[in-house]
Coordinates of C-alpha atoms in Angstrom, one line a residue:
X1 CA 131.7 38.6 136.9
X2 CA 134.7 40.7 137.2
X3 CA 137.0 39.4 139.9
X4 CA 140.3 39.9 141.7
X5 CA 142.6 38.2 144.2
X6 CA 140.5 39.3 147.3
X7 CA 137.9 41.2 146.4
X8 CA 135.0 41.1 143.5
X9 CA 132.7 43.2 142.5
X10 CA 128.7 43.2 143.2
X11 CA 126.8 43.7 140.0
X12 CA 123.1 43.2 139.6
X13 CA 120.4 44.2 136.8
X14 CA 118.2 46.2 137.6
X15 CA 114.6 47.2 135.9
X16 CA 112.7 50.1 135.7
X17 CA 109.7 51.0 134.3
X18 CA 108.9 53.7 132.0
X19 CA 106.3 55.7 133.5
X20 CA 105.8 58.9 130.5
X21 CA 106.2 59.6 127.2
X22 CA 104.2 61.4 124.1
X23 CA 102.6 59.4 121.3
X24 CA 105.3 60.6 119.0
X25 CA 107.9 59.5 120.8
X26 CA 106.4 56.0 121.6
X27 CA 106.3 55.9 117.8
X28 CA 109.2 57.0 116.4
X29 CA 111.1 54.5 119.5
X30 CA 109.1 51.6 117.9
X31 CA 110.6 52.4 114.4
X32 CA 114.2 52.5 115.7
X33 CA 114.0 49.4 117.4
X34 CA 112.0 47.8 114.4
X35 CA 115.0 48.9 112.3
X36 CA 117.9 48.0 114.6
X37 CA 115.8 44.3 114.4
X38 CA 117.0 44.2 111.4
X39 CA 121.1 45.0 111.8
X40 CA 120.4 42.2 114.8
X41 CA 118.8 39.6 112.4
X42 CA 121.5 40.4 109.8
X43 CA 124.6 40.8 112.3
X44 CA 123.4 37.6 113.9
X45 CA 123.9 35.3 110.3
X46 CA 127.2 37.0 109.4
X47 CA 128.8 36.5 112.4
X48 CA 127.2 33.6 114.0
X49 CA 129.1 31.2 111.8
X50 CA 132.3 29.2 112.5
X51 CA 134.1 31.5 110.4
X52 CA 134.0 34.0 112.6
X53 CA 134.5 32.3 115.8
X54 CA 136.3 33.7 118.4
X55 CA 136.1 37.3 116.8
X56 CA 136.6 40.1 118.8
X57 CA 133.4 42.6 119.7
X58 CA 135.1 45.4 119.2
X59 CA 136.0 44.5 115.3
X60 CA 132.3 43.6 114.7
X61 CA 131.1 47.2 113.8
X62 CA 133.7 46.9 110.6
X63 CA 132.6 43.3 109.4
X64 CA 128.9 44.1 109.8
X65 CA 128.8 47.9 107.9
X66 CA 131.0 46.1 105.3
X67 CA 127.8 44.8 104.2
X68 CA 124.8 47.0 105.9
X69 CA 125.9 50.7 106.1
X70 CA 122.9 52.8 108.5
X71 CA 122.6 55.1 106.1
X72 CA 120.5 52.0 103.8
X73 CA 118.2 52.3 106.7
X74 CA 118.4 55.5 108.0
X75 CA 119.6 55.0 111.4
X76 CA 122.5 56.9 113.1
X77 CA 125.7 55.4 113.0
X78 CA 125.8 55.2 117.0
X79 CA 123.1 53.0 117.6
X80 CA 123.7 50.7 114.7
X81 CA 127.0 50.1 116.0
X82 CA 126.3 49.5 120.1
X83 CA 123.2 46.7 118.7
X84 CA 126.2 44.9 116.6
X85 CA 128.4 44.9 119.3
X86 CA 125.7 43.8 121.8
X87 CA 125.1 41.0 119.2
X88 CA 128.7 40.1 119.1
X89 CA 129.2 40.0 122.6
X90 CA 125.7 37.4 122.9
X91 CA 127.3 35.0 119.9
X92 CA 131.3 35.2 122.4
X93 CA 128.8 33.8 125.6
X94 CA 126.5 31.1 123.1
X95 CA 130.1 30.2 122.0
X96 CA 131.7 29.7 125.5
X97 CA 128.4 27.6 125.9
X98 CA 129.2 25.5 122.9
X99 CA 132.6 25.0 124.2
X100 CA 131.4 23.8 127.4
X101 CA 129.0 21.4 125.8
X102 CA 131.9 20.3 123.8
X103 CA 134.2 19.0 126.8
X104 CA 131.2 17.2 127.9
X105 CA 130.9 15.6 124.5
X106 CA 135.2 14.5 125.1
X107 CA 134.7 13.6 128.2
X108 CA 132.0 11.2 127.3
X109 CA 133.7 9.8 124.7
X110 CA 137.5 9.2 126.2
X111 CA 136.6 8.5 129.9
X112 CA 139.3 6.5 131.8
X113 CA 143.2 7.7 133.0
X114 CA 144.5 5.9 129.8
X115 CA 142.6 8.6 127.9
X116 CA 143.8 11.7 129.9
X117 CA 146.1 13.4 127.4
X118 CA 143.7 12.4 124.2
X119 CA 141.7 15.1 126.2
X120 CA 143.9 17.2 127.4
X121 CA 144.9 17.7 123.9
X122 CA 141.2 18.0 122.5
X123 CA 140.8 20.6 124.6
X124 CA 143.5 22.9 124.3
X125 CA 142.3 22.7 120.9
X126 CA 139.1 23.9 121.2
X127 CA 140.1 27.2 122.7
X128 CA 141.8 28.1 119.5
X129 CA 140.7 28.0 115.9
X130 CA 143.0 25.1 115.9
X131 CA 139.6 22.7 116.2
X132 CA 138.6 23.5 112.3
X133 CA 141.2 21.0 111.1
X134 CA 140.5 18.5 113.7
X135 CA 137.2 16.8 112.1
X136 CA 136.2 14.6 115.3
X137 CA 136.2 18.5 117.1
X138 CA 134.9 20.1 114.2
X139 CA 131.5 17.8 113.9
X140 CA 131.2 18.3 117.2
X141 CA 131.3 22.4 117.4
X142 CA 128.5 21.7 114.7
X143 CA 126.4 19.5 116.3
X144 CA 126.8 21.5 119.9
X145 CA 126.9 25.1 117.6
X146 CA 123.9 26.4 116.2
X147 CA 124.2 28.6 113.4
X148 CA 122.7 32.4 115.5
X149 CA 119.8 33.4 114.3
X150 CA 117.8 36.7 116.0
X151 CA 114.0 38.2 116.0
X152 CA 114.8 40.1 118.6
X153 CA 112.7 43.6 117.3
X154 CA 111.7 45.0 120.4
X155 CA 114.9 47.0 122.3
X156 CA 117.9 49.6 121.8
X157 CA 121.0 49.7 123.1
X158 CA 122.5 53.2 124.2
X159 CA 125.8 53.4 125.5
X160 CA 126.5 56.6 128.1
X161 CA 126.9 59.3 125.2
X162 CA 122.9 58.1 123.9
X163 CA 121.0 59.6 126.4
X164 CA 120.9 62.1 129.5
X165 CA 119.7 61.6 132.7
X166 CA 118.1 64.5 134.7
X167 CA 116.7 63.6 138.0
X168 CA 113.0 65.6 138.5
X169 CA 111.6 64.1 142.2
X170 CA 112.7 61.6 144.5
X171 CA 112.0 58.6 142.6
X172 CA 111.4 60.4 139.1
X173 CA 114.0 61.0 136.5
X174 CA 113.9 62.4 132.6
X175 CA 115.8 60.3 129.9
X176 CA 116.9 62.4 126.7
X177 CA 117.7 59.4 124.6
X178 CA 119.3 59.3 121.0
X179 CA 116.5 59.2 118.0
X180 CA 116.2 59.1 114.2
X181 CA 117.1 62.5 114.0
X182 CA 120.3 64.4 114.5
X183 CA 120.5 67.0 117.1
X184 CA 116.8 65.7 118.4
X185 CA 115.7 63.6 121.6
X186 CA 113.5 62.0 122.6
X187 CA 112.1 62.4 126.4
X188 CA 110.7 59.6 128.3
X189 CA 110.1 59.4 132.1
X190 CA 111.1 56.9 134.7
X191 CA 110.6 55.9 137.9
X192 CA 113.7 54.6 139.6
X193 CA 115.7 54.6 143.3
X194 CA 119.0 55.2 141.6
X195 CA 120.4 57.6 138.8
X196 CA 120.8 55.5 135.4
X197 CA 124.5 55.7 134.5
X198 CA 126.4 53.2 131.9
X199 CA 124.9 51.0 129.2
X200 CA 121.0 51.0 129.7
X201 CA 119.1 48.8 127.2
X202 CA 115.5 50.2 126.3
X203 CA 112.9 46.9 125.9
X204 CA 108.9 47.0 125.0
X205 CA 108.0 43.9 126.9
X206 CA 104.9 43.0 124.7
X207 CA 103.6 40.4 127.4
X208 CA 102.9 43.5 129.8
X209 CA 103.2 45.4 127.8
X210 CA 104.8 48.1 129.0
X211 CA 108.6 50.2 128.0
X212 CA 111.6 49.0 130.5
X213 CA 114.7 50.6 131.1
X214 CA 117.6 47.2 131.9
X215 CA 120.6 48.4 133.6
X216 CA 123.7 47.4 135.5
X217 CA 123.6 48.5 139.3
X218 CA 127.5 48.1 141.1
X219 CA 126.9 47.5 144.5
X220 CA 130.4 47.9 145.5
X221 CA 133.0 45.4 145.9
X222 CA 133.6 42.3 149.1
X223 CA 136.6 41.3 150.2
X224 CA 137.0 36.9 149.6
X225 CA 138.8 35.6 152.0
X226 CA 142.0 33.1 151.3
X227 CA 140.6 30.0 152.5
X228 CA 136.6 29.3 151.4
X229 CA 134.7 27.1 154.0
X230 CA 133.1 24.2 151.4
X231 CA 129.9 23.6 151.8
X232 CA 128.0 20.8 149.7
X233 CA 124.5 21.2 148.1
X234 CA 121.4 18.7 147.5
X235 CA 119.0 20.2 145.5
X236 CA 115.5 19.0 146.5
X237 CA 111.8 19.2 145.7
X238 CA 110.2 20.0 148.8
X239 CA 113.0 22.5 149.9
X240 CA 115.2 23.8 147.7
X241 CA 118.7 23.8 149.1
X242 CA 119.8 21.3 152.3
X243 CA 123.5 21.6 153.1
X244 CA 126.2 19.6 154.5
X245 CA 126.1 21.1 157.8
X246 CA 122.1 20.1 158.1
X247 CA 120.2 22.9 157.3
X248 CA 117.1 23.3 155.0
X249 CA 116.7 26.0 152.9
X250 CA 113.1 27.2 151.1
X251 CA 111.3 24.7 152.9
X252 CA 107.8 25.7 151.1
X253 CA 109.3 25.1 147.6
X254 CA 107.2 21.7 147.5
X255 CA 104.1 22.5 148.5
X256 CA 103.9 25.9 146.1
X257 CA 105.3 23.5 143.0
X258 CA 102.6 21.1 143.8
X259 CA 100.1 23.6 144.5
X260 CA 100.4 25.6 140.9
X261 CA 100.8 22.1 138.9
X262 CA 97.4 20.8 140.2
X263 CA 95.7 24.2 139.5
X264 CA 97.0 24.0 136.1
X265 CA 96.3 20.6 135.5
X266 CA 92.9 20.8 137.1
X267 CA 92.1 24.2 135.0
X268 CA 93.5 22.3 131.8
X269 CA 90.9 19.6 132.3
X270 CA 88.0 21.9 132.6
X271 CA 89.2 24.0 129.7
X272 CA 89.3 20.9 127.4
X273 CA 86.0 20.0 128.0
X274 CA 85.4 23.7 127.2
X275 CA 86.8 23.1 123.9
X276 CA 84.8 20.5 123.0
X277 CA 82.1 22.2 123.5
X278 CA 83.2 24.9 121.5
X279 CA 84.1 22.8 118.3
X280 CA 80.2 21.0 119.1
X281 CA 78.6 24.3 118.4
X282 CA 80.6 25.7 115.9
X283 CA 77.5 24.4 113.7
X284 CA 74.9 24.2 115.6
X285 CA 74.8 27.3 117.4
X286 CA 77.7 29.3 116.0
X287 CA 76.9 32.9 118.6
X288 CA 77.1 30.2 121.6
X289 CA 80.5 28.5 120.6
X290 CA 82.2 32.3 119.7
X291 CA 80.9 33.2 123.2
X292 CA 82.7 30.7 124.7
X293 CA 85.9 31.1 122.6
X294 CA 85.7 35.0 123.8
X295 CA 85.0 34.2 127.3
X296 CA 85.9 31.0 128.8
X297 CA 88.8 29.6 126.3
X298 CA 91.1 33.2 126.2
X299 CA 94.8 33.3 128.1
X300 CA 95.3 36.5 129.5
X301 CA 93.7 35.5 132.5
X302 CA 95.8 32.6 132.8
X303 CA 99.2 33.8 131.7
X304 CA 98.7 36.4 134.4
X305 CA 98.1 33.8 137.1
X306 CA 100.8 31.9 135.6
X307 CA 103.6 34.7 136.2
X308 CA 102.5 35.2 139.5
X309 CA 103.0 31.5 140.3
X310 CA 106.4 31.8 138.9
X311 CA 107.3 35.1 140.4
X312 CA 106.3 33.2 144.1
X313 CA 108.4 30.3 143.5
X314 CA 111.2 32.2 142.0
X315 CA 111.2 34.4 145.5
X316 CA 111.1 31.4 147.4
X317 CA 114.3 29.8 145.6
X318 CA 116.3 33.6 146.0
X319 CA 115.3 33.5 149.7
X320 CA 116.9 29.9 150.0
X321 CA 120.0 30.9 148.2
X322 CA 119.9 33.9 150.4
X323 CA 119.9 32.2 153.6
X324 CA 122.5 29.6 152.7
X325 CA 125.5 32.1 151.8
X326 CA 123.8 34.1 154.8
X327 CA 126.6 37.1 153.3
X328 CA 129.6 34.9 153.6
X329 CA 131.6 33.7 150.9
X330 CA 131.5 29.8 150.6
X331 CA 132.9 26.9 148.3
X332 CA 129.7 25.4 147.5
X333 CA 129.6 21.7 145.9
X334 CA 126.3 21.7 144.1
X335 CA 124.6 19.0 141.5
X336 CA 124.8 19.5 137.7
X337 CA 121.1 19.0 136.8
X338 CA 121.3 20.2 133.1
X339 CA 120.8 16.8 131.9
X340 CA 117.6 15.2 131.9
X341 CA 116.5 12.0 134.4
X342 CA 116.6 8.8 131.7
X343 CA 114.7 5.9 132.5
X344 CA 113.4 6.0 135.8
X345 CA 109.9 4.7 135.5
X346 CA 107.2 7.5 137.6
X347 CA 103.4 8.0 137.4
X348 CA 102.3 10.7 135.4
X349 CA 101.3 13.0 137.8
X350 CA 104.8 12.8 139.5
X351 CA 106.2 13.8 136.1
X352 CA 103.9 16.5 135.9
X353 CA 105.4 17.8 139.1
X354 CA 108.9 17.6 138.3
X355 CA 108.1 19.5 134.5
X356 CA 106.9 22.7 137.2
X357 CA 110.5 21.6 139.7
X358 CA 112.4 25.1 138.5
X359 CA 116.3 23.3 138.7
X360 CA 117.2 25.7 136.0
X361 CA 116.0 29.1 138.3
X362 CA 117.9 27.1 141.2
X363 CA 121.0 26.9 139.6
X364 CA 120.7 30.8 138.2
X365 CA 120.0 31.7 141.8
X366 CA 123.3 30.1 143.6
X367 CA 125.1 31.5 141.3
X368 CA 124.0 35.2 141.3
X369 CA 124.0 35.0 145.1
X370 CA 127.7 33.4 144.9
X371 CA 128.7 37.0 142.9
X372 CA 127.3 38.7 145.7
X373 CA 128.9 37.2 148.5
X374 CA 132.3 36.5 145.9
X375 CA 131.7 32.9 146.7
X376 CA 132.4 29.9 144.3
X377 CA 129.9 27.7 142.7
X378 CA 131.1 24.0 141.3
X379 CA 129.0 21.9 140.1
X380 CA 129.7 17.9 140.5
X381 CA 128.3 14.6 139.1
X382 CA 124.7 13.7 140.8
X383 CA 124.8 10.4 140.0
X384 CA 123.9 8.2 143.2
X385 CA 124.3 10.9 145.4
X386 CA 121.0 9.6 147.0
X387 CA 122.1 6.6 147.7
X388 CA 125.3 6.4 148.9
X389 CA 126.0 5.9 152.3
X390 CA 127.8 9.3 153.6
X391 CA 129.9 7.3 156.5
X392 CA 131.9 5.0 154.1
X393 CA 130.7 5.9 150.5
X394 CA 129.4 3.1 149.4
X395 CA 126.2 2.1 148.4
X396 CA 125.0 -0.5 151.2
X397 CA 121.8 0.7 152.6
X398 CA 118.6 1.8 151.0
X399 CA 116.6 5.3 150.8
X400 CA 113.0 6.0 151.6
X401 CA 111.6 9.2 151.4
X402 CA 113.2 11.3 153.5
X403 CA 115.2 8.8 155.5
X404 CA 118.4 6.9 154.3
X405 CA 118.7 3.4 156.3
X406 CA 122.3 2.6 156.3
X407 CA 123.2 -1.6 156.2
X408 CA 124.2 -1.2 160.5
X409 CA 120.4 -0.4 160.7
X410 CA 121.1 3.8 161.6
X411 CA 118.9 6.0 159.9
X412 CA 120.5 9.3 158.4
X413 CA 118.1 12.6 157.0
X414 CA 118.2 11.9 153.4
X415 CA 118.8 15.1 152.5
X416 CA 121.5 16.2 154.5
X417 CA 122.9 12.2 153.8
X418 CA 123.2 13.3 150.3
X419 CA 124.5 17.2 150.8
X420 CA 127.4 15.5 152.6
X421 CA 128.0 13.1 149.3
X422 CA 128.0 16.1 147.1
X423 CA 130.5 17.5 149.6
X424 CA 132.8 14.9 149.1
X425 CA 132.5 14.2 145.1
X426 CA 133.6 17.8 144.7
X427 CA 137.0 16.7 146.0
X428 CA 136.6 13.1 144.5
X429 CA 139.3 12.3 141.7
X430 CA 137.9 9.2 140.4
X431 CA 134.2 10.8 140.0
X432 CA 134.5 13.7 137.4
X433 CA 131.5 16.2 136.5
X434 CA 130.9 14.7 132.9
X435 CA 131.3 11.0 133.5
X436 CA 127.9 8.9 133.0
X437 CA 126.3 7.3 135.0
X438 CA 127.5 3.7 134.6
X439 CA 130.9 4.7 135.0
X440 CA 130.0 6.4 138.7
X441 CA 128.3 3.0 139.5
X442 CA 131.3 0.7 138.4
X443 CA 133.4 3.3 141.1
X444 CA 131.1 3.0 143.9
X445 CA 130.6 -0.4 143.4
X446 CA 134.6 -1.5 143.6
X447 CA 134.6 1.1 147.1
X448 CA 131.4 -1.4 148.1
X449 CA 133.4 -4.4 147.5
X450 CA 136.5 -3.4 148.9
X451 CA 134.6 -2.2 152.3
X452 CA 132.7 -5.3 151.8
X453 CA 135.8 -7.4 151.6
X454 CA 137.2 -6.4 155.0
X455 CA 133.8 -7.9 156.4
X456 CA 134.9 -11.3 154.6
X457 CA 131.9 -10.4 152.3
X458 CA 131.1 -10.2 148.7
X459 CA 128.8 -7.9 146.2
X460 CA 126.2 -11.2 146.0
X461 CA 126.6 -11.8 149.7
X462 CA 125.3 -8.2 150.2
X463 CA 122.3 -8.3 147.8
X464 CA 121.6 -11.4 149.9
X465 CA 121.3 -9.6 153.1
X466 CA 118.9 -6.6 151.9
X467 CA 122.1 -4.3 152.1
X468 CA 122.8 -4.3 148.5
X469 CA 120.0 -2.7 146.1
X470 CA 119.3 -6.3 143.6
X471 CA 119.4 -3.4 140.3
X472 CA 123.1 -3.3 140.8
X473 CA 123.8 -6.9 139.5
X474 CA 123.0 -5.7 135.9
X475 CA 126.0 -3.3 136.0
X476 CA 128.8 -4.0 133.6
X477 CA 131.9 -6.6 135.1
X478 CA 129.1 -7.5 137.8
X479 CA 127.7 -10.6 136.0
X480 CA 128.5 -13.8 137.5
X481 CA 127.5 -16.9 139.4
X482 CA 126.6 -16.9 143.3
X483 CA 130.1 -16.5 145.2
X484 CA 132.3 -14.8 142.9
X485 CA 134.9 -13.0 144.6
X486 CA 134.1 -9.2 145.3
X487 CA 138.5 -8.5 144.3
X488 CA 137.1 -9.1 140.4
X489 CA 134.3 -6.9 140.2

């Protein structure tokens, strides 16, 4: 997102769909785009390699034609070279991933303050090529790196000199876009509430299936002002957002995620009895079985119910991210959910619920609505955000379902209880984003023995009272016999 000291733009894509063109033309754009699959396929394993990492887009064109000119396939020179630098410009973003992933990885492995400029130093290497004669760095690029790879057959790029827009009605416009042959182009209609201007990137969705037109839509710019209010995030099940100053956001989240898993579970179950059925009469009464395959076992149905379940709950998680911004720009302290929940014991069906909970559709919506409003999004580390006591950060007192019962016996919203945890780690110094979860229990637990220890109490003493969750004692330096002094956990 491009961004200046006070003010950033408002970008959005924007899809239209295409509503007219002749047989020849849907043809001959199906050729071009099978073709340009091809400079995509082969631009993606020339350049997708470590060799060329950190390579500029704009030098791509050269590398690539120095061993696929578009004369071998009979494409204009144009369009060959916007799909090789839309290819390059996809491996720089899959790259800045990988180098992401990477600090993770360093993190992980030299955690503590006596390890600060080990990583300060591993980093700074990874943003040059400097990393290739590190080996520790470079295995770790590998592993986090996959070699690109693209089957991607099924779109063109045009840049503002491949095509011509000419508006016809209201909500109609004519696109003269850039063919196979010279001097010739091809006309397609499309319905859309704006002029097409800038890159536009022509797509047959297959699933549809239907031609698109994918464009950028600047919305203007909004002034950020020099001091964010912070707000913190918990990201829940039942509603999606609930922040630090206690409101709820997407409250029917829930009850639509548990609504479409038990239809699809439920249709699931009929549909494997279905199949048996099927593979009993394959045999026995062949016409029977093929009439079921045809009828009761297909997907189209299905799939299309399926996208409309999506498309609901992706409206409900926009609305929520809507309504919290509420068009002012924020500091907002959310949860890094990328990695997966490890051994926490659940029934199935819970699990089955949480596969359908869309964190990844949460996270994408705070941050386009954080473009919008020129807010800022940081993520922190969730571990234990639950169940930590918001008062005095520590962990005395014990969550159930939606109320947090602190070790004085006051009950908080457990939500909001946890919104104002993620509030604080975002400032928190001793709690980084990429520490594991061990090392964010052995932190809260000291601040529980040091609070405890102005009470004249210990960790034991607290487990003794119900205050203290018992699954505690198995963490690391708090192993030891009834009365150890909290001071030497």
């Amino acid at each position: 997102m491009p961004r200046k000291e006070g003010v950033t733009k408002r970008i959005s894509t924007q899809v239209v769909p295409v509503a007219g063109m002749t047989k020849s033309v849907e043809l001959e754009l199906l050729q071009v785009m099978k073709k340009l699959g091809i400079v995509r396929a082969e631009s993606y394993n020339k350049l997708g390699s470590i060799n060329h990492w950190g390579l500029d887009w704009k030098k791509a064109y050269p590398e690539v034609r120095s061993f696929r000119t578009p004369e071998s396939l009979g494409l204009p020179s144009k369009l060959m070279e916007w799909t090789v630098s839309d290819v390059a410009k996809a491996i720089t973003a899959q790259q800045a991933a990988c180098t992401e992933a990477v600090v993770k990885r360093i993190y992980k492995r030299f955690s503590g303050t006596y390890n600060q400029k080990r990583r300060k130093e591993l980093c700074r290497q990874l943003k040059t090529l400097a990393f290739l004669e590190n080996p520790l760095l470079h295995r770790f690029v590998r592993k986090e790196y996959q070699r690109g790879h693209s089957w991607v057959k099924n779109q063109i790029v045009y840049q503002q000199g491949g095509y011509t827009c000419k508006q016809l009605s209201r909500n109609t416009y004519q696109l003269e876009l850039a063919g196979l042959r010279r001097g010739k182009r091809n006309k397609v209609i499309v319905r859309s509430n704006r002029k097409l201007k800038g890159q536009i990137r022509l797509i047959h969705n297959h699933v549809l299936p239907r031609f698109e037109i994918h464009f950028l839509v600047d919305h203007g710019t909004v002034e950020i002002p020099s001091e964010l209010k912070s707000v913190g995030v918990d990201k829940g099940y039942t509603e999606a957002f609930y922040d630090s100053d206690g409101h709820a956001h997407g409250k029917g989240l829930g009850k639509e995620t548990t609504k479409k898993s038990d239809r699809i579970c439920a249709k699931n179950r009929n549909r494997g009895k279905l199949w048996a059925l099927h593979r009993k009469l394959e045999e026995l009464n062949p016409s029977r079985s093929a009439r079921i395959l045809k009828n009761n076992l297909s997907r189209k149905t299905e799939n299309k119910r399926y996208r409309q379940n999506q498309s609901e709950l992706k409206a409900i998680i926009g609305a929520a991210s809507k309504s919290l911004f509420n068009g002012e720009s924020l500091k907002v302290f959310a949860e890094d959910l990328t990695q997966p929940i490890k051994n926490k014991r659940q029934s199935k069906a819970m699990s089955r619920k949480l596969n359908s909970w869309m964190k990844g559709q949460m996270r994408d919506s705070l941050q386009k609505w954080a473009n919008w409003t020129g807010s800022v999004v940081t993520e922190v580390q969730p571990s234990y955000t639950s169940q930590v006591d918001s008062r005095n950060g520590t962990l005395l007192g014990k969550r159930t379902g939606d109320n947090f019962t602190g070790f004085d016996g006051v009950v908080l919203q457990a939500d909001y209880n946890a919104a104002k945890n993620v509030l604080d780690r975002g400032t928190d110094k001793d709690i980084t984003r990429y520490m594991n979860k061990t090392e964010v229990q052995a932190v809260l637990l000291r601040r529980t023995a040091r609070f405890l220890e102005g009470m004249g109490l210990s960790l034991l003493d607290a487990i003794e009272l119900g205050w203290l969750d018992c699954k505690h004692e198995l963490c690391s330096g708090f192993q030891g016999t009834p009365g150890r002094d909290a001071r030497n956990v």
